[in-house]
Amino acid sequence: MPDFNSSGWRDPDIARRLVAGIHARAAQLSECVHIMEVCGTHTMSIAKNGLRGLLPENVRLLSGPGCPVCVTANADIDHAIALAGIDGVTVATFGDMLKVPGSSTSLAAEKAAGADVRVVYSPLDALELAEREPERQIVFIGVGFETTAPTVAATIKRAAAAQLDNFSVFSAHKTVPQALRAIASDPDIALSALILPGHVSTIIGVAPYEFLADEFDIPGVITGFEPVDILQGIYLLIQQLAESARGTGQVSIDIAYGRGVRGEGNPHAVALIEEVFAADDAEWRGLGVIPGTGLTLREPFAAFDARRRFSPEVEPARTVKGCECGDILRGIKRPDECRLFGRACVPERPVGPCMVSSEGSCAAWYRYGDGSGYAA
Ligand code: SF4
C-alpha cells in the first residue's frame, strides 16, 4: 500500500506502487469506469506526465469543463470584443483571453486593428491602470472560477473605496458545483467518478460537492497536481467504486490534498465573493445555460458593472464551424476526434478556445499526446 502521507509527490517508486494498486483494484470492477477531471491544471498534468497510458483499459480519464477560458461562451467573448470597440474604453484581460476566437474575430485581432486591449496579470493591475489613466475607461474582463473571484471582489471593493469612476468589471465568472450537477445529470456522459479541482476546493471546501455522492452515487476526490497526487486520487476513486460495487462501502467525497485544502475551504474568501457578487445564470461553452453558476455584481457595486455601464451592440453569437470544443468540454469527445485537430487548428493558429488556453484539452493533447506516446 503506498504511503499517502508521503511528501514524494513526484517519487517514481510511489507512482509505480499506486499504478499497481490501481490495476489490482480495477481488476475487481466488472465495467469500464469513466473518471472526469474538472480542472485545466489536472488536464495538463495528466497529459504532461503520460498518466492515461499508465491506467488499465477499463479506467478512462475524461477532461471536463475545467479551463475557465475554454468554458467562456462565445456570447461573452463577443461582448468583450464589443466593449473594446467603444471609444475611450481600454479592455484589460488575462493573456489567454486574447487569442480566443469569438463569433467572427478575437481581442487579439481587434488589438492589431487599433483597439486598446491590454494584457494584465491580475485585476489589481487593471485597477492601477485606471488610477494612472483617468481619461480612459478601464474594463477588466473577469473570467475564472471561485479561485479568481475573491481577488476580483477585493479589487471591486478597493475601486469602490477609492470612488474610481473609470474602472469596471465585465463578469463572466463561473462557479463549479452546479455545473457538476449538470454533468452528473447528463446521460450522454456516463460519469463514474470525479477528480475535483484542487484550486477551487481551496476556496469552497468539501460540502458543496457532497450532493454528488448523496444524490448521484458518484464519488469524488479533491487532489493536487503532481503525478503522485493524481494517481493517488484515481486509486482512491477506484477503491471506492470497487467497494461500492461489492456492497461493502459507500461512495463519498474525499480530500487527498491535505497540504492545500481544508474541509471548510476558505470562509473569508467565500464571504468576499458573497459580499460583492450574487449568483446568476451563466452560459457555459458545451454545457449551455446553467442556473445559478454565474456571478453578477450586487447592487451596492452596480456602478462597477461593465454590463450596466456600457451597452454595446452585440450580434447573436455563432459557433465556430467544425470546432468540437463543446463536446470536448462535456467529456464526450477527445481532442483527436475533432477533424481540425493538428491540421487547421494548432496552438500557433487556434480555431477554438481549447487549443488557445495553456490549460485547454486540445493544447494538452497536441503538446503531450494521449499518454501512449502519440502526439500531434
Ligand atoms: Fe476546437 Fe481546435 Fe479543439 Fe477542434 S482541435 S475542438 S477546432 S480547439
mmCIF file of N, CA, C and O in Angstrom, residues 29 31-37 55-63 183 187-195 217-220 234 237-238 241 330-334:
data_model
loop_
_atom_site.group_PDB
_atom_site.id
_atom_site.type_symbol
_atom_site.label_atom_id
_atom_site.label_comp_id
_atom_site.label_asym_id
_atom_site.label_seq_id
_atom_site.Cartn_x
_atom_site.Cartn_y
_atom_site.Cartn_z
ATOM 1 N N LEU A 29 -13.393 -4.615 -10.940
ATOM 2 C CA LEU A 29 -14.577 -3.954 -11.496
ATOM 3 C C LEU A 29 -15.082 -4.726 -12.711
ATOM 4 O O LEU A 29 -14.287 -5.190 -13.535
ATOM 5 N N GLU A 31 -17.087 -3.349 -14.949
ATOM 6 C CA GLU A 31 -17.382 -2.431 -16.056
ATOM 7 C C GLU A 31 -16.239 -1.443 -16.235
ATOM 8 O O GLU A 31 -15.428 -1.231 -15.342
ATOM 9 N N CYS A 32 -16.268 -0.787 -17.395
ATOM 10 C CA CYS A 32 -15.329 0.308 -17.646
ATOM 11 C C CYS A 32 -15.785 1.532 -16.831
ATOM 12 O O CYS A 32 -16.983 1.805 -16.749
ATOM 13 N N VAL A 33 -14.844 2.219 -16.200
ATOM 14 C CA VAL A 33 -15.232 3.408 -15.434
ATOM 15 C C VAL A 33 -14.674 4.667 -16.111
ATOM 16 O O VAL A 33 -13.593 4.645 -16.707
ATOM 17 N N HIS A 34 -15.467 5.719 -16.026
ATOM 18 C CA HIS A 34 -15.081 6.995 -16.627
ATOM 19 C C HIS A 34 -14.871 8.017 -15.517
ATOM 20 O O HIS A 34 -15.814 8.362 -14.805
ATOM 21 N N ILE A 35 -13.642 8.465 -15.375
ATOM 22 C CA ILE A 35 -13.294 9.434 -14.331
ATOM 23 C C ILE A 35 -13.013 10.767 -15.016
ATOM 24 O O ILE A 35 -12.154 10.851 -15.895
ATOM 25 N N MET A 36 -13.750 11.784 -14.582
ATOM 26 C CA MET A 36 -13.560 13.107 -15.202
ATOM 27 C C MET A 36 -12.748 14.012 -14.290
ATOM 28 O O MET A 36 -13.028 14.111 -13.095
ATOM 29 N N GLU A 37 -11.761 14.697 -14.879
ATOM 30 C CA GLU A 37 -11.085 15.756 -14.125
ATOM 31 C C GLU A 37 -11.692 17.081 -14.562
ATOM 32 O O GLU A 37 -11.966 17.277 -15.745
ATOM 33 N N LEU A 55 -2.785 3.647 -17.092
ATOM 34 C CA LEU A 55 -4.005 3.102 -16.463
ATOM 35 C C LEU A 55 -4.482 1.850 -17.175
ATOM 36 O O LEU A 55 -4.213 1.651 -18.365
ATOM 37 N N PRO A 56 -5.220 0.992 -16.465
ATOM 38 C CA PRO A 56 -5.769 -0.191 -17.126
ATOM 39 C C PRO A 56 -6.813 0.208 -18.172
ATOM 40 O O PRO A 56 -7.360 1.305 -18.128
ATOM 41 N N GLU A 57 -7.052 -0.720 -19.077
ATOM 42 C CA GLU A 57 -8.014 -0.499 -20.178
ATOM 43 C C GLU A 57 -9.375 -0.032 -19.699
ATOM 44 O O GLU A 57 -10.038 0.759 -20.347
ATOM 45 N N ASN A 58 -9.792 -0.551 -18.544
ATOM 46 C CA ASN A 58 -11.172 -0.261 -18.096
ATOM 47 C C ASN A 58 -11.258 0.995 -17.221
ATOM 48 O O ASN A 58 -12.281 1.233 -16.588
ATOM 49 N N VAL A 59 -10.192 1.787 -17.175
ATOM 50 C CA VAL A 59 -10.240 3.072 -16.459
ATOM 51 C C VAL A 59 -9.925 4.177 -17.457
ATOM 52 O O VAL A 59 -8.806 4.277 -17.972
ATOM 53 N N ARG A 60 -10.935 4.965 -17.775
ATOM 54 C CA ARG A 60 -10.748 6.021 -18.780
ATOM 55 C C ARG A 60 -10.854 7.385 -18.117
ATOM 56 O O ARG A 60 -11.738 7.611 -17.287
ATOM 57 N N LEU A 61 -9.963 8.267 -18.496
ATOM 58 C CA LEU A 61 -9.999 9.641 -17.984
ATOM 59 C C LEU A 61 -10.649 10.550 -19.016
ATOM 60 O O LEU A 61 -10.289 10.515 -20.194
ATOM 61 N N LEU A 62 -11.598 11.343 -18.578
ATOM 62 C CA LEU A 62 -12.252 12.328 -19.434
ATOM 63 C C LEU A 62 -11.886 13.714 -18.924
ATOM 64 O O LEU A 62 -11.851 13.940 -17.721
ATOM 65 N N SER A 63 -11.662 14.633 -19.847
ATOM 66 C CA SER A 63 -11.445 16.021 -19.422
ATOM 67 C C SER A 63 -12.797 16.720 -19.411
ATOM 68 O O SER A 63 -13.593 16.540 -20.318
ATOM 69 N N ILE A 183 -23.408 17.974 -15.295
ATOM 70 C CA ILE A 183 -22.635 16.878 -15.887
ATOM 71 C C ILE A 183 -23.106 15.530 -15.331
ATOM 72 O O ILE A 183 -23.295 14.560 -16.065
ATOM 73 N N PRO A 187 -27.079 12.132 -19.409
ATOM 74 C CA PRO A 187 -26.990 10.693 -19.696
ATOM 75 C C PRO A 187 -25.945 10.356 -20.751
ATOM 76 O O PRO A 187 -25.476 9.217 -20.831
ATOM 77 N N ASP A 188 -25.527 11.324 -21.552
ATOM 78 C CA ASP A 188 -24.522 11.043 -22.589
ATOM 79 C C ASP A 188 -23.129 10.839 -22.003
ATOM 80 O O ASP A 188 -22.252 10.286 -22.647
ATOM 81 N N ILE A 189 -22.910 11.338 -20.791
ATOM 82 C CA ILE A 189 -21.543 11.360 -20.269
ATOM 83 C C ILE A 189 -21.183 10.064 -19.530
ATOM 84 O O ILE A 189 -20.049 9.626 -19.551
ATOM 85 N N ALA A 190 -22.132 9.412 -18.923
ATOM 86 C CA ALA A 190 -21.883 8.139 -18.208
ATOM 87 C C ALA A 190 -20.719 8.263 -17.223
ATOM 88 O O ALA A 190 -19.746 7.512 -17.253
ATOM 89 N N LEU A 191 -20.832 9.217 -16.364
ATOM 90 C CA LEU A 191 -19.766 9.542 -15.424
ATOM 91 C C LEU A 191 -19.731 8.545 -14.257
ATOM 92 O O LEU A 191 -20.761 8.219 -13.679
ATOM 93 N N SER A 192 -18.530 8.060 -13.911
ATOM 94 C CA SER A 192 -18.400 7.145 -12.770
ATOM 95 C C SER A 192 -17.862 7.854 -11.539
ATOM 96 O O SER A 192 -18.220 7.520 -10.411
ATOM 97 N N ALA A 193 -16.924 8.788 -11.743
ATOM 98 C CA ALA A 193 -16.256 9.425 -10.602
ATOM 99 C C ALA A 193 -15.614 10.728 -11.062
ATOM 100 O O ALA A 193 -15.434 10.956 -12.258
ATOM 101 N N LEU A 194 -15.268 11.560 -10.075
ATOM 102 C CA LEU A 194 -14.715 12.883 -10.402
ATOM 103 C C LEU A 194 -13.407 13.142 -9.661
ATOM 104 O O LEU A 194 -13.310 12.915 -8.452
ATOM 105 N N ILE A 195 -12.421 13.624 -10.393
ATOM 106 C CA ILE A 195 -11.242 14.237 -9.765
ATOM 107 C C ILE A 195 -11.598 15.710 -9.634
ATOM 108 O O ILE A 195 -11.728 16.426 -10.636
ATOM 109 N N ASP A 217 -24.614 9.085 -6.383
ATOM 110 C CA ASP A 217 -23.772 7.914 -6.139
ATOM 111 C C ASP A 217 -22.440 8.011 -6.893
ATOM 112 O O ASP A 217 -21.894 7.000 -7.334
ATOM 113 N N ILE A 218 -21.962 9.227 -7.060
ATOM 114 C CA ILE A 218 -20.699 9.464 -7.768
ATOM 115 C C ILE A 218 -19.642 9.888 -6.743
ATOM 116 O O ILE A 218 -19.803 10.902 -6.072
ATOM 117 N N PRO A 219 -18.555 9.109 -6.617
ATOM 118 C CA PRO A 219 -17.502 9.523 -5.679
ATOM 119 C C PRO A 219 -16.641 10.633 -6.273
ATOM 120 O O PRO A 219 -16.547 10.783 -7.495
ATOM 121 N N GLY A 220 -16.025 11.393 -5.393
ATOM 122 C CA GLY A 220 -15.128 12.450 -5.850
ATOM 123 C C GLY A 220 -13.930 12.530 -4.932
ATOM 124 O O GLY A 220 -14.005 12.175 -3.752
ATOM 125 N N ILE A 234 -6.878 8.808 -8.212
ATOM 126 C CA ILE A 234 -7.501 7.755 -9.040
ATOM 127 C C ILE A 234 -7.599 6.456 -8.238
ATOM 128 O O ILE A 234 -8.618 5.765 -8.259
ATOM 129 N N LEU A 237 -10.463 6.637 -5.857
ATOM 130 C CA LEU A 237 -11.757 6.551 -6.549
ATOM 131 C C LEU A 237 -12.055 5.116 -6.979
ATOM 132 O O LEU A 237 -13.180 4.629 -6.806
ATOM 133 N N ILE A 238 -11.046 4.435 -7.528
ATOM 134 C CA ILE A 238 -11.252 3.047 -7.965
ATOM 135 C C ILE A 238 -11.587 2.166 -6.756
ATOM 136 O O ILE A 238 -12.459 1.296 -6.810
ATOM 137 N N LEU A 241 -15.158 2.779 -5.883
ATOM 138 C CA LEU A 241 -16.076 2.169 -6.864
ATOM 139 C C LEU A 241 -16.109 0.654 -6.693
ATOM 140 O O LEU A 241 -17.177 0.028 -6.779
ATOM 141 N N ARG A 330 -17.647 18.701 -22.501
ATOM 142 C CA ARG A 330 -18.624 17.807 -21.840
ATOM 143 C C ARG A 330 -18.026 16.439 -21.568
ATOM 144 O O ARG A 330 -18.662 15.589 -20.946
ATOM 145 N N GLY A 331 -16.851 16.183 -22.110
ATOM 146 C CA GLY A 331 -16.200 14.895 -21.889
ATOM 147 C C GLY A 331 -16.719 13.800 -22.791
ATOM 148 O O GLY A 331 -16.480 12.619 -22.530
ATOM 149 N N ILE A 332 -17.416 14.163 -23.879
ATOM 150 C CA ILE A 332 -17.941 13.095 -24.740
ATOM 151 C C ILE A 332 -17.133 12.931 -26.025
ATOM 152 O O ILE A 332 -17.408 12.046 -26.813
ATOM 153 N N LYS A 333 -16.140 13.787 -26.229
ATOM 154 C CA LYS A 333 -15.214 13.593 -27.350
ATOM 155 C C LYS A 333 -13.796 13.864 -26.894
ATOM 156 O O LYS A 333 -13.578 14.665 -25.979
ATOM 157 N N ARG A 334 -12.851 13.215 -27.554
ATOM 158 C CA ARG A 334 -11.439 13.513 -27.303
ATOM 159 C C ARG A 334 -10.984 14.550 -28.327
ATOM 160 O O ARG A 334 -11.529 14.618 -29.427
#
